[in-house]
Amino acid sequence: MPPLRESTDKLLSPKQVAKAIGASESSLKRWCDQGLIKTVKTAGGHRRIPVHEALRFVREQNHAVVEPHILSMTATTDRKARRIEGVAERLTEALLSNNELTCRAIVFDMFLAGESVSRIFDDVVAAAFRAIGDKWEFHEAEVYQERCSCQIMLRLLHELRSHQVPPNPSCVALGATIEGDQYVLPGTMAEIVLRSVDWDARLLGTSIPFDSMVKAVETHSPELFWLSVSFIEDEAAFIAGFHRLSAAASKTKTAIVVGGRALTSEIRTRLSYSAFCDTMRHLEEFGKTMRRQTDIASQKSRKTRKNA
Amino acid sequence: MPPLRESTDKLLSPKQVAKAIGASESSLKRWCDQGLIKTVKTAGGHRRIPVHEALRFVREQNHAVVEPHILSMTATTDRKARRIEGVAERLTEALLSNNELTCRAIVFDMFLAGESVSRIFDDVVAAAFRAIGDKWEFHEAEVYQERCSCQIMLRLLHELRSHQVPPNPSCVALGATIEGDQYVLPGTMAEIVLRSVDWDARLLGTSIPFDSMVKAVETHSPELFWLSVSFIEDEAAFIAGFHRLSAAASKTKTAIVVGGRALTSEIRTRLSYSAFCDTMRHLEEFGKTMRRQTDIASQKSRKTRKNA
DNA sequence: CCATTAACTCGTTCAAATCGTTCTTACGGC
DNA sequence: GCCGTAAGAACGATTTGAACGAGTTAATGG
């Protein structure tokens, strides 16, 4: 539990407060100069607004708060938020206490700070859910808390996704989880990571039978198909199904990418795929490289077509 | 570096809203002053309108929307598109062909036209998914298409949810699906419906063991707990678990609401609950009535406290 | 610890937007 | 016709927000 002290004397810049309450920086500065908001000044003459002052102003003026997390977080929006240390722990805490605003603040602060989604997912989101899983094992967290955390995170992921630039429709990637695997978060994160490197990635959904994946591959001929494997019910069936998928993919020249904690190295030796990704960063790298190659290939084929 | 779009409840000026709905700025100002549109004011006295307020006004007054993008909505301005007839079929088609934009337009058209979310869900979304289920039975649709449709719809639901007016945190409702039931859409729709009638409704998640629901009820003491039952693995276990949940709920004075296609009347006779909802419209009605009673009760208790 | 550098903030100016108000126009009922 | 009501245009006074060069802060890398 982070100490509550200094939550009230935390200082914000006019720009931050402006963003928090949905006004322009100019107006904020004017209101400060008019005395509507009391400010502290730095040695160099910059205005600094204590959080409690900002909150008082909001209450007195009945002003709206557009980005509440800026005013409610104790230590964030500094460049420090960029530092990974402690962020995963804070996210864990926020998820377990059902504090969606704080979760949002943590994820979006990193995103806005220019952190790649793959890093956010690997170092913060995945770490937080590992921690929640551990707590559950030691009976320090309830199943419903874990599920509820997934709900919160899924909403955040969808919001993040909606902020991404619309993908280039020329490069289609499809993804799925296998039958019996209900973990939607890893697949969704993979989708977002691939979209961040300009793939038109679409997660088909969770718990999809291999034969239906085969149909999807045959119908859409994606350049890439990713399989997120968090849980394997029947190992033999998995391997057999995977081979059928592999066969279909080789016909459509679809690259198969696999990942997920259920894929032990023992199992992996019995599969054949284009790439195995331990982390979202790996997936991002692979996605990038493959896009480059695909671009070159499509340029060539365009040239060929032009020549013909 | 990353392109950030507008925040969730952005503030709009009267002029922007006027443009969005094709009215004059003067009229907008009058409507604000009459209280038809709630506004917040800047320190300098300028009116600012939250997006969700603008949406609420449009929906309640059944006002036309000329430029939906200002309200961060994609919609056709075609008023004919709002008729229910044929909409479910169009949605089915759009879902199966993976046309997310069309799906979005269909849903948001109805939403902007003032259709209640419960009607949209009952008559269009549920109908579309029934149709998809039928097609699957007759081998006219693949499993992956159904799953992919769920993904699309879930994204739309989350977006819809983000445009609702922020809920009154005083009235908490929790919801879940039982262990083995992976259908997230009905539960999410229930959440949105309850939020539309001012409940602070939160879906804990899918596939939650009864004992964890009991923990959630004991921890949060919600006024209402809803159970969406699309699939029952083990009938005896279900009934036993439900009784445990019932017992916990009666201790915290939590009303239990059940719904879902797996609850045959035969099973229902063996359960005891506050309400069974066949449709989202039923749930909305029940939610409304119960809120009224809760409000009265809390007023009374406030009075009592005052007298004491 | 200090220098470097990128990002942020300062104070100012100015155009555009908004305020409250008044006036004109349009529409429907009696 | 005439009244009441609602919509929209017009207007001077005020507020807001974007832009700018100069100066400050703080993250980074010795």
PDB file of N, CA and C (backbone and C1' of nucleotides) in Angstrom, chain C residues 8-23:
ATOM      1  P    DC C   8       7.316  17.554 -23.381  1.00  0.00           P
ATOM      2  O5'  DC C   8       7.271  18.741 -22.321  1.00  0.00           O
ATOM      3  C5'  DC C   8       8.007  18.613 -21.096  1.00  0.00           C
ATOM      4  C4'  DC C   8       8.164  19.975 -20.453  1.00  0.00           C
ATOM      5  C3'  DC C   8       6.896  20.824 -20.466  1.00  0.00           C
ATOM      6  O3'  DC C   8       6.549  21.128 -19.134  1.00  0.00           O
ATOM      7  C1'  DC C   8       8.782  22.093 -21.140  1.00  0.00           C
ATOM      8  P    DT C   9       5.201  21.869 -18.774  1.00  0.00           P
ATOM      9  O5'  DT C   9       5.621  23.394 -18.638  1.00  0.00           O
ATOM     10  C5'  DT C   9       6.562  23.786 -17.657  1.00  0.00           C
ATOM     11  C4'  DT C   9       6.874  25.263 -17.805  1.00  0.00           C
ATOM     12  C3'  DT C   9       5.644  26.170 -17.878  1.00  0.00           C
ATOM     13  O3'  DT C   9       5.646  27.049 -16.763  1.00  0.00           O
ATOM     14  C1'  DT C   9       7.250  26.716 -19.552  1.00  0.00           C
ATOM     15  P    DC C  10       4.603  28.224 -16.612  1.00  0.00           P
ATOM     16  O5'  DC C  10       5.391  29.481 -17.194  1.00  0.00           O
ATOM     17  C5'  DC C  10       6.692  29.750 -16.713  1.00  0.00           C
ATOM     18  C4'  DC C  10       7.228  31.034 -17.338  1.00  0.00           C
ATOM     19  C3'  DC C  10       6.185  32.126 -17.462  1.00  0.00           C
ATOM     20  O3'  DC C  10       6.527  33.235 -16.649  1.00  0.00           O
ATOM     21  C1'  DC C  10       7.312  31.730 -19.569  1.00  0.00           C
ATOM     22  P    DG C  11       5.398  34.210 -16.200  1.00  0.00           P
ATOM     23  O5'  DG C  11       5.306  35.277 -17.389  1.00  0.00           O
ATOM     24  C5'  DG C  11       6.434  36.099 -17.667  1.00  0.00           C
ATOM     25  C4'  DG C  11       6.241  36.760 -19.015  1.00  0.00           C
ATOM     26  C3'  DG C  11       4.945  37.569 -19.141  1.00  0.00           C
ATOM     27  O3'  DG C  11       5.249  38.873 -19.598  1.00  0.00           O
ATOM     28  C1'  DG C  11       5.145  36.062 -20.951  1.00  0.00           C
ATOM     29  P    DT C  12       4.111  39.962 -19.698  1.00  0.00           P
ATOM     30  O5'  DT C  12       3.797  39.996 -21.253  1.00  0.00           O
ATOM     31  C5'  DT C  12       4.890  39.948 -22.181  1.00  0.00           C
ATOM     32  C4'  DT C  12       4.355  39.747 -23.589  1.00  0.00           C
ATOM     33  C3'  DT C  12       3.025  40.439 -23.875  1.00  0.00           C
ATOM     34  O3'  DT C  12       3.239  41.505 -24.800  1.00  0.00           O
ATOM     35  C1'  DT C  12       3.065  38.195 -24.724  1.00  0.00           C
ATOM     36  P    DT C  13       1.960  42.416 -25.200  1.00  0.00           P
ATOM     37  O5'  DT C  13       1.567  41.781 -26.604  1.00  0.00           O
ATOM     38  C5'  DT C  13       2.599  41.288 -27.477  1.00  0.00           C
ATOM     39  C4'  DT C  13       1.936  40.631 -28.690  1.00  0.00           C
ATOM     40  C3'  DT C  13       0.647  41.319 -29.155  1.00  0.00           C
ATOM     41  O3'  DT C  13       0.645  41.431 -30.563  1.00  0.00           O
ATOM     42  C1'  DT C  13       0.229  39.032 -28.714  1.00  0.00           C
ATOM     43  P    DC C  14      -0.471  42.308 -31.270  1.00  0.00           P
ATOM     44  O5'  DC C  14      -1.474  41.203 -31.830  1.00  0.00           O
ATOM     45  C5'  DC C  14      -0.944  40.089 -32.550  1.00  0.00           C
ATOM     46  C4'  DC C  14      -2.072  39.133 -32.880  1.00  0.00           C
ATOM     47  C3'  DC C  14      -3.401  39.801 -33.253  1.00  0.00           C
ATOM     48  O3'  DC C  14      -3.980  39.102 -34.332  1.00  0.00           O
ATOM     49  C1'  DC C  14      -3.744  38.303 -31.484  1.00  0.00           C
ATOM     50  P    DA C  15      -4.982  39.838 -35.303  1.00  0.00           P
ATOM     51  O5'  DA C  15      -5.813  38.628 -35.904  1.00  0.00           O
ATOM     52  C5'  DA C  15      -5.121  37.420 -36.239  1.00  0.00           C
ATOM     53  C4'  DA C  15      -5.987  36.231 -35.856  1.00  0.00           C
ATOM     54  C3'  DA C  15      -7.439  36.307 -36.341  1.00  0.00           C
ATOM     55  O3'  DA C  15      -7.809  35.053 -36.858  1.00  0.00           O
ATOM     56  C1'  DA C  15      -7.403  36.019 -34.000  1.00  0.00           C
ATOM     57  P    DA C  16      -9.196  34.831 -37.604  1.00  0.00           P
ATOM     58  O5'  DA C  16      -9.973  33.842 -36.635  1.00  0.00           O
ATOM     59  C5'  DA C  16      -9.252  32.796 -35.992  1.00  0.00           C
ATOM     60  C4'  DA C  16     -10.095  32.233 -34.869  1.00  0.00           C
ATOM     61  C3'  DA C  16     -11.580  32.099 -35.202  1.00  0.00           C
ATOM     62  O3'  DA C  16     -12.015  30.816 -34.812  1.00  0.00           O
ATOM     63  C1'  DA C  16     -11.304  33.328 -33.196  1.00  0.00           C
ATOM     64  P    DA C  17     -13.531  30.339 -35.007  1.00  0.00           P
ATOM     65  O5'  DA C  17     -14.031  30.333 -33.497  1.00  0.00           O
ATOM     66  C5'  DA C  17     -13.219  29.717 -32.513  1.00  0.00           C
ATOM     67  C4'  DA C  17     -13.827  29.913 -31.145  1.00  0.00           C
ATOM     68  C3'  DA C  17     -15.326  29.663 -31.084  1.00  0.00           C
ATOM     69  O3'  DA C  17     -15.593  28.885 -29.924  1.00  0.00           O
ATOM     70  C1'  DA C  17     -14.850  31.821 -30.257  1.00  0.00           C
ATOM     71  P    DT C  18     -17.016  28.339 -29.597  1.00  0.00           P
ATOM     72  O5'  DT C  18     -17.580  29.346 -28.514  1.00  0.00           O
ATOM     73  C5'  DT C  18     -16.928  29.452 -27.259  1.00  0.00           C
ATOM     74  C4'  DT C  18     -17.559  30.558 -26.443  1.00  0.00           C
ATOM     75  C3'  DT C  18     -19.081  30.489 -26.376  1.00  0.00           C
ATOM     76  O3'  DT C  18     -19.470  30.194 -25.048  1.00  0.00           O
ATOM     77  C1'  DT C  18     -18.279  32.714 -26.753  1.00  0.00           C
ATOM     78  P    DC C  19     -20.991  30.248 -24.598  1.00  0.00           P
ATOM     79  O5'  DC C  19     -21.162  31.721 -23.998  1.00  0.00           O
ATOM     80  C5'  DC C  19     -20.250  32.143 -22.995  1.00  0.00           C
ATOM     81  C4'  DC C  19     -20.568  33.558 -22.559  1.00  0.00           C
ATOM     82  C3'  DC C  19     -22.054  33.822 -22.390  1.00  0.00           C
ATOM     83  O3'  DC C  19     -22.390  33.892 -21.014  1.00  0.00           O
ATOM     84  C1'  DC C  19     -21.011  35.532 -23.734  1.00  0.00           C
ATOM     85  P    DG C  20     -23.907  33.607 -20.582  1.00  0.00           P
ATOM     86  O5'  DG C  20     -24.652  34.988 -20.814  1.00  0.00           O
ATOM     87  C5'  DG C  20     -24.278  36.127 -20.041  1.00  0.00           C
ATOM     88  C4'  DG C  20     -24.903  37.360 -20.645  1.00  0.00           C
ATOM     89  C3'  DG C  20     -26.437  37.314 -20.690  1.00  0.00           C
ATOM     90  O3'  DG C  20     -26.968  38.480 -20.087  1.00  0.00           O
ATOM     91  C1'  DG C  20     -25.568  37.820 -22.841  1.00  0.00           C
ATOM     92  P    DT C  21     -28.534  38.661 -19.908  1.00  0.00           P
ATOM     93  O5'  DT C  21     -28.956  39.516 -21.186  1.00  0.00           O
ATOM     94  C5'  DT C  21     -28.182  40.673 -21.547  1.00  0.00           C
ATOM     95  C4'  DT C  21     -28.607  41.159 -22.920  1.00  0.00           C
ATOM     96  C3'  DT C  21     -30.125  41.146 -23.169  1.00  0.00           C
ATOM     97  O3'  DT C  21     -30.593  42.497 -23.193  1.00  0.00           O
ATOM     98  C1'  DT C  21     -28.878  40.365 -25.064  1.00  0.00           C
ATOM     99  P    DT C  22     -32.177  42.741 -23.310  1.00  0.00           P
ATOM    100  O5'  DT C  22     -32.297  43.032 -24.879  1.00  0.00           O
ATOM    101  C5'  DT C  22     -31.306  43.841 -25.537  1.00  0.00           C
ATOM    102  C4'  DT C  22     -31.576  43.823 -27.046  1.00  0.00           C
ATOM    103  C3'  DT C  22     -33.061  43.895 -27.419  1.00  0.00           C
ATOM    104  O3'  DT C  22     -33.254  44.877 -28.439  1.00  0.00           O
ATOM    105  C1'  DT C  22     -32.055  42.048 -28.488  1.00  0.00           C
ATOM    106  P    DC C  23     -34.747  45.213 -28.900  1.00  0.00           P
ATOM    107  O5'  DC C  23     -34.789  44.561 -30.359  1.00  0.00           O
ATOM    108  C5'  DC C  23     -33.662  44.733 -31.229  1.00  0.00           C
ATOM    109  C4'  DC C  23     -33.856  43.865 -32.470  1.00  0.00           C
ATOM    110  C3'  DC C  23     -35.294  43.824 -32.998  1.00  0.00           C
ATOM    111  O3'  DC C  23     -35.301  44.100 -34.387  1.00  0.00           O
ATOM    112  C1'  DC C  23     -34.472  41.627 -32.666  1.00  0.00           C
TER     113       DC C  23
END
